[in-house]
Every structure is written in C-alpha cells, then in structure tokens.
CSV table of C-alpha atoms and ligand atoms in Angstrom, one decimal:
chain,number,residue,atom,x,y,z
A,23,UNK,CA,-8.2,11.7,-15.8
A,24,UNK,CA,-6.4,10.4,-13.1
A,25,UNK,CA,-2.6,11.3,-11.7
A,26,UNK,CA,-0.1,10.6,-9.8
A,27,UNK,CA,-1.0,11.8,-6.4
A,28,UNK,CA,2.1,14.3,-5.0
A,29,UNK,CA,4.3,13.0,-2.3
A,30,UNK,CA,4.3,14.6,1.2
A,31,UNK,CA,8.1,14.1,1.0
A,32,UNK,CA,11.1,14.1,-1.1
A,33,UNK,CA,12.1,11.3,-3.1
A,34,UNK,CA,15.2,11.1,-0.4
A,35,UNK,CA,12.9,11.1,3.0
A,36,UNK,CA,12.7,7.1,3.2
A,37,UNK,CA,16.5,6.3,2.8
A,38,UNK,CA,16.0,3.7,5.7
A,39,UNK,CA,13.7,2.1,3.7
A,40,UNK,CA,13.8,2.8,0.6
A,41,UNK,CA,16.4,5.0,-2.0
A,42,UNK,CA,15.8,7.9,-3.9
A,43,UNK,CA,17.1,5.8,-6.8
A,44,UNK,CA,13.9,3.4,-6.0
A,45,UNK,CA,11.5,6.1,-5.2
A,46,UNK,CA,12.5,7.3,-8.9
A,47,UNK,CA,11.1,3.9,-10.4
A,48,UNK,CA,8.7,2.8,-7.6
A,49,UNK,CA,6.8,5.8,-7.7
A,50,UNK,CA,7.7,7.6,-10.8
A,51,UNK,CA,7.9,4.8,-13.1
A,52,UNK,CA,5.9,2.0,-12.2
A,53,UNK,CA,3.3,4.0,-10.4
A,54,UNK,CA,3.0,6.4,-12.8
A,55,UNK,CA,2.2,3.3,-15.4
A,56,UNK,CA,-0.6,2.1,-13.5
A,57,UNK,CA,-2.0,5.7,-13.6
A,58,UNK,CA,-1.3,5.8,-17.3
A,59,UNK,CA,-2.7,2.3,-18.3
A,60,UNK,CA,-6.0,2.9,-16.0
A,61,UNK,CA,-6.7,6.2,-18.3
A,62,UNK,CA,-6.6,4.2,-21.6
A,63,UNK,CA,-8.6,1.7,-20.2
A,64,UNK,CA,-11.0,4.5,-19.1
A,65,UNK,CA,-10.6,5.7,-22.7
A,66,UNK,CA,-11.4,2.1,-24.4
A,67,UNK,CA,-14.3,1.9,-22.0
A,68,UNK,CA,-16.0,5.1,-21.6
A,69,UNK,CA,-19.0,4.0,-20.1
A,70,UNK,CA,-17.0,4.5,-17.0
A,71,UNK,CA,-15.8,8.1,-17.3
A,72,UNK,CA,-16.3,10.5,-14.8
A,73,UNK,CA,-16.6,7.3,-12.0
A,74,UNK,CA,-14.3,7.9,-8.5
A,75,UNK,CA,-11.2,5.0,-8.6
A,76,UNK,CA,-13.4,3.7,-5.1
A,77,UNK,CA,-16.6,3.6,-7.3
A,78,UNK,CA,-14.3,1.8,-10.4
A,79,UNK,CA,-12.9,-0.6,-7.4
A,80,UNK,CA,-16.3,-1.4,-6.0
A,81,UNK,CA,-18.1,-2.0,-9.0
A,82,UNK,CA,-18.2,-5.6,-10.6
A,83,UNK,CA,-19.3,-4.1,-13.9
A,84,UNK,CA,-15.8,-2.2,-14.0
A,85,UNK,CA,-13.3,-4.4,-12.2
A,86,UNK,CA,-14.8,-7.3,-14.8
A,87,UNK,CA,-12.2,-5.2,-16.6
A,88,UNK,CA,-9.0,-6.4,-16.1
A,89,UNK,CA,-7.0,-3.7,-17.2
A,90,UNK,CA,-9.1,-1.2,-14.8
A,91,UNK,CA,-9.1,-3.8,-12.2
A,92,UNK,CA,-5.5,-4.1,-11.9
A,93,UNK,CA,-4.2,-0.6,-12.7
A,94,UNK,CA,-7.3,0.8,-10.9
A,95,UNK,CA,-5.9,-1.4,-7.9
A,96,UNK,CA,-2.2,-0.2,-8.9
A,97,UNK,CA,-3.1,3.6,-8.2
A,98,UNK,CA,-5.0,2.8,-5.1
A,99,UNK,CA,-2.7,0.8,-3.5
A,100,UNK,CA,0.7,2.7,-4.0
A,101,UNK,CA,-1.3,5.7,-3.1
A,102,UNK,CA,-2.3,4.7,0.3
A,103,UNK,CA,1.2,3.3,0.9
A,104,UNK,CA,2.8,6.7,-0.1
A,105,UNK,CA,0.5,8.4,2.5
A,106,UNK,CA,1.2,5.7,5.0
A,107,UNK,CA,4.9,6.5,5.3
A,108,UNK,CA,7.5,10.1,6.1
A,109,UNK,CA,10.6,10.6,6.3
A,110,UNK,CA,10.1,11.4,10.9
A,111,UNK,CA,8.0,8.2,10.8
A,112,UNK,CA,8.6,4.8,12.8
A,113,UNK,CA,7.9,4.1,16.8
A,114,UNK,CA,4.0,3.3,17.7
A,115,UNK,CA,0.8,4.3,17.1
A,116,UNK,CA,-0.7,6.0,20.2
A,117,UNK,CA,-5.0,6.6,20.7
A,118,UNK,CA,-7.8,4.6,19.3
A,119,UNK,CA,-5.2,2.2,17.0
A,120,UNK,CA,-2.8,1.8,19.7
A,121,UNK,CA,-5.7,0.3,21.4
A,122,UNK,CA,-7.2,-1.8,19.1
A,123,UNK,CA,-3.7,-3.4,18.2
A,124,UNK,CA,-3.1,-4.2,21.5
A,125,UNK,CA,-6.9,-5.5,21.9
A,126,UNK,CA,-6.2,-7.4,19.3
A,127,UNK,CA,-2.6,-8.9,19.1
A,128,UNK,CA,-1.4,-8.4,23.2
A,129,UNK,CA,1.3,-5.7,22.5
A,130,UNK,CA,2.7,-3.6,19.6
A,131,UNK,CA,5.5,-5.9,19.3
A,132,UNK,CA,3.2,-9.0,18.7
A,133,UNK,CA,0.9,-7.0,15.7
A,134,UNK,CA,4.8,-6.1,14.3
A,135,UNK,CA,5.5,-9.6,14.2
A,136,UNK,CA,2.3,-11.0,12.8
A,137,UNK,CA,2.1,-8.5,10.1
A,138,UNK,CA,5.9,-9.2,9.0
A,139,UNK,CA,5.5,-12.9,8.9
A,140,UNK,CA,2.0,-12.6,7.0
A,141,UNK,CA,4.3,-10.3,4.8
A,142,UNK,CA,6.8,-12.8,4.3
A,143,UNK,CA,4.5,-15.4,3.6
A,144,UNK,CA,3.3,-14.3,0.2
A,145,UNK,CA,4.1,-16.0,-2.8
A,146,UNK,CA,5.1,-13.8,-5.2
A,147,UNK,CA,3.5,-10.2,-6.0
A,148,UNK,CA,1.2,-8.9,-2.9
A,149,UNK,CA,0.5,-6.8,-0.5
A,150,UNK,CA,-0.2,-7.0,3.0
A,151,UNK,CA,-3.1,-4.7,4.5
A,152,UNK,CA,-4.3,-3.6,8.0
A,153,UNK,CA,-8.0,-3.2,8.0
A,154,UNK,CA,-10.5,-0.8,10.0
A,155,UNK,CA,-11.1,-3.8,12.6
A,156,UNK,CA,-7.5,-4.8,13.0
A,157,UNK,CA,-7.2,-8.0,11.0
A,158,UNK,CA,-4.4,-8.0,8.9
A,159,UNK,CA,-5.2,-9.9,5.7
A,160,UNK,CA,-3.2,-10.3,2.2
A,161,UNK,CA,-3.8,-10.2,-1.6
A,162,UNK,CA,-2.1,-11.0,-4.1
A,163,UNK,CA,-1.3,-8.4,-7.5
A,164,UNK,CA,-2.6,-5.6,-7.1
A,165,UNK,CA,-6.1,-6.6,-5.7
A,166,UNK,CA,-7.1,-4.2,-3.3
A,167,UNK,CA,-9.4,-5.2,-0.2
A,168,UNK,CA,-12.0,-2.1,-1.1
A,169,UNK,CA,-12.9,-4.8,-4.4
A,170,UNK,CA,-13.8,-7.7,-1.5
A,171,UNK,CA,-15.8,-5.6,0.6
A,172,UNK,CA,-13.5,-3.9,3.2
A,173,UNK,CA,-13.6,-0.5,4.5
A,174,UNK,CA,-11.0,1.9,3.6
A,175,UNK,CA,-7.8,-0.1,4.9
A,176,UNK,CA,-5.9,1.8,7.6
A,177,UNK,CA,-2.0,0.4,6.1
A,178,UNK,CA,-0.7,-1.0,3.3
A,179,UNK,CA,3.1,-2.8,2.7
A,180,UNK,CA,4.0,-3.6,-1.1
A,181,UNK,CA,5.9,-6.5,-1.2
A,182,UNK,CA,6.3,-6.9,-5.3
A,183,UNK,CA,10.3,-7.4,-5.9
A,184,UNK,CA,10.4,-3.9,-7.4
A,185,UNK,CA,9.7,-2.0,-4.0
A,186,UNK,CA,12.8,-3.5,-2.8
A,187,UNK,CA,15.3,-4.6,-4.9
A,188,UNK,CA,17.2,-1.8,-5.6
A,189,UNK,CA,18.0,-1.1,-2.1
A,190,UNK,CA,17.8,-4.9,-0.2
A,191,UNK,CA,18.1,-7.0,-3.4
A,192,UNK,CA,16.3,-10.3,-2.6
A,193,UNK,CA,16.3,-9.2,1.2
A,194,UNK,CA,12.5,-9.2,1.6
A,195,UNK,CA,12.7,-9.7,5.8
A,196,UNK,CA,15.5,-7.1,5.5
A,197,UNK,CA,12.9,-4.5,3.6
A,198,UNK,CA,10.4,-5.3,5.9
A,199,UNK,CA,12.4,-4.5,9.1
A,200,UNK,CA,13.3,-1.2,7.9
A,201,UNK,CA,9.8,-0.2,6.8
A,202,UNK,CA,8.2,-0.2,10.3
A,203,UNK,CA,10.4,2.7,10.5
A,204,UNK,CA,9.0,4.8,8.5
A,205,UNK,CA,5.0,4.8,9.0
A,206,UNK,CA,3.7,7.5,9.9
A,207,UNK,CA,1.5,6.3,12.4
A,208,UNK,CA,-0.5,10.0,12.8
A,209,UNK,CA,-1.7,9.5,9.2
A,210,UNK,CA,-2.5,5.5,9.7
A,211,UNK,CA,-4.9,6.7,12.8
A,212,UNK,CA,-6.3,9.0,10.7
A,213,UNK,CA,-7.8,6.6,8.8
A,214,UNK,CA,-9.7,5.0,11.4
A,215,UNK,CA,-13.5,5.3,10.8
A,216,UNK,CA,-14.8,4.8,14.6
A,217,UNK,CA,-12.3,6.4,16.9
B,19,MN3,MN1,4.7,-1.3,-6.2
C-alpha cells in the first residue's frame, strides 16, 4: 500500500507560494487521490504487488497500465515537489549544482529564466523537471522522466491549474515567480548522483 508521504512543513510554510487553503487540496485532496487510485489499480492488477512505485514507473509491463501509469506518476511527482520546497527556502543553490547550472546556462539568473519560460510554455497540464545533467525538459500529465529513462530528477514545478489557482488564479508567470522562493536548494543538491 502506498501513502501520502508526510510534509517536512506545515500546511502554512509556503504562503509566498502557495496557501494553506491550497496545500489543503493540492496535497491533501488531489495528491491523496492519486495515492488512492494507484492502490486500486494495484488491487485490479495484482501481479504487481509488492513492486517499488520506481520499479511500477520503470516497467513497460506496468505503466501499459494507465491507471498505474498516471497515478503511479501522480504520487511520484507531487512527492518530489513536496521535498523540493520549505517554508526558509529561495536564494541559490551553492556546491556541485551551483556549478553545473552555471556550466551549463552562464549564471543562476539565466537557468531561472530558461526554466520559467520552459514552464510557461506548456500547453495545458505538465510539469517541468531539472535532471541529474542539468537539462531542463518537460512532460505533459503526470508523466514522469524516471518512465523515459532519466535518473532520479533533481526538481520538479507542477504547473496543472490546480497548484495555483487558488492563490494566483490564472496567474501562471505570477506562481512561477514566487515558487523560486521557496526551493530548498539543500535538499535539490542532495539529489545529485555525482557530486
Ligand atoms: Mn498537482
């Protein structure tokens, strides 16, 4: 059985972001749903019991499932954003990402402004991921880069209406501002695989 993994912050932590009123559906409504739909599809397929949600992700015999596929994907994805965000985050990375982002993009600023406008770009339902080697790619529902191949991502941004409604109403770029300050950049790092 799977569950909704517990917050390293109250639901009030993100108000620069994100409300406690949308914490209360973003995380404990829809969330939770994706948790609860990927154990009855675990239930009306049971040939996959006992399987880790990165073996269910990584497996075309289960993701040809599309209920376990896209709540599998669900429960992944909200729980790395979750992780990726406190209530004392914001500012930069510093170490081994700090580098690579700047490697990669020139400055900090520049990464910022590439992963915002990739952000923006997406039609409809997505997300927008930073991987291990720095490229910054996005999907769309709740398609998660483990299914195509990638390592663990380092960051995730939900850009579904629901993760900012509430709060910015159709204000995507508005959302988007106000998230970058509140990763927590020590956890992101800690994600790196070769640092
Ligand atoms: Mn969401």
């Amino acid at each position: 059985m799977f569950k909704l993994p517990d917050l390293k912050y109250g639901y009030d932590a993100l108000a620069k972001c994100m409300s406690e009123e949308t914490m209360n559906f973003h995380y404990g409504k829809h969330h939770q749903a994706y948790v609860d739909k990927l154990n009855a599809a675990i239930e009306s397929n049971p040939q996959f019991k006992g399987k880790s949600l990165e073996e269910l992700l990584t497996s075309v015999e289960s993701t040809s499932v599309a209920a376990i596929k896209n709540n599998g994907g669900g429960h992944y994805n909200h729980s790395l954003f979750w992780d990726s965000m406190s209530g004392e985050g914001g500012g930069e990375p510093a170490g081994a990402l700090l580098e690579l982002i700047i490697d990669k993009y020139g400055s900090f600023q520049k990464f910022v402004d590439e992963f915002t406008s990739k952000s923006m770009a997406i039609f409809g339902s997505g997300w927008a991921w930073l991987l291990q080697d720095g490229e910054i790619i996005t999907t769309a529902n709740q398609d998660t880069p483990i299914s195509m191949g990638y390592k663990q991502p380092l960051l995730c941004l939900d850009v579904w209406e629901h993760a900012y409604y509430i709060d910015h109403r159709n204000r995507r770029d508005e959302f988007i501002k106000s998230w970058w300050e509140v990763i927590d950049w020590k956890a992101v790092s800690g994600r790196l695989i070769n640092q």
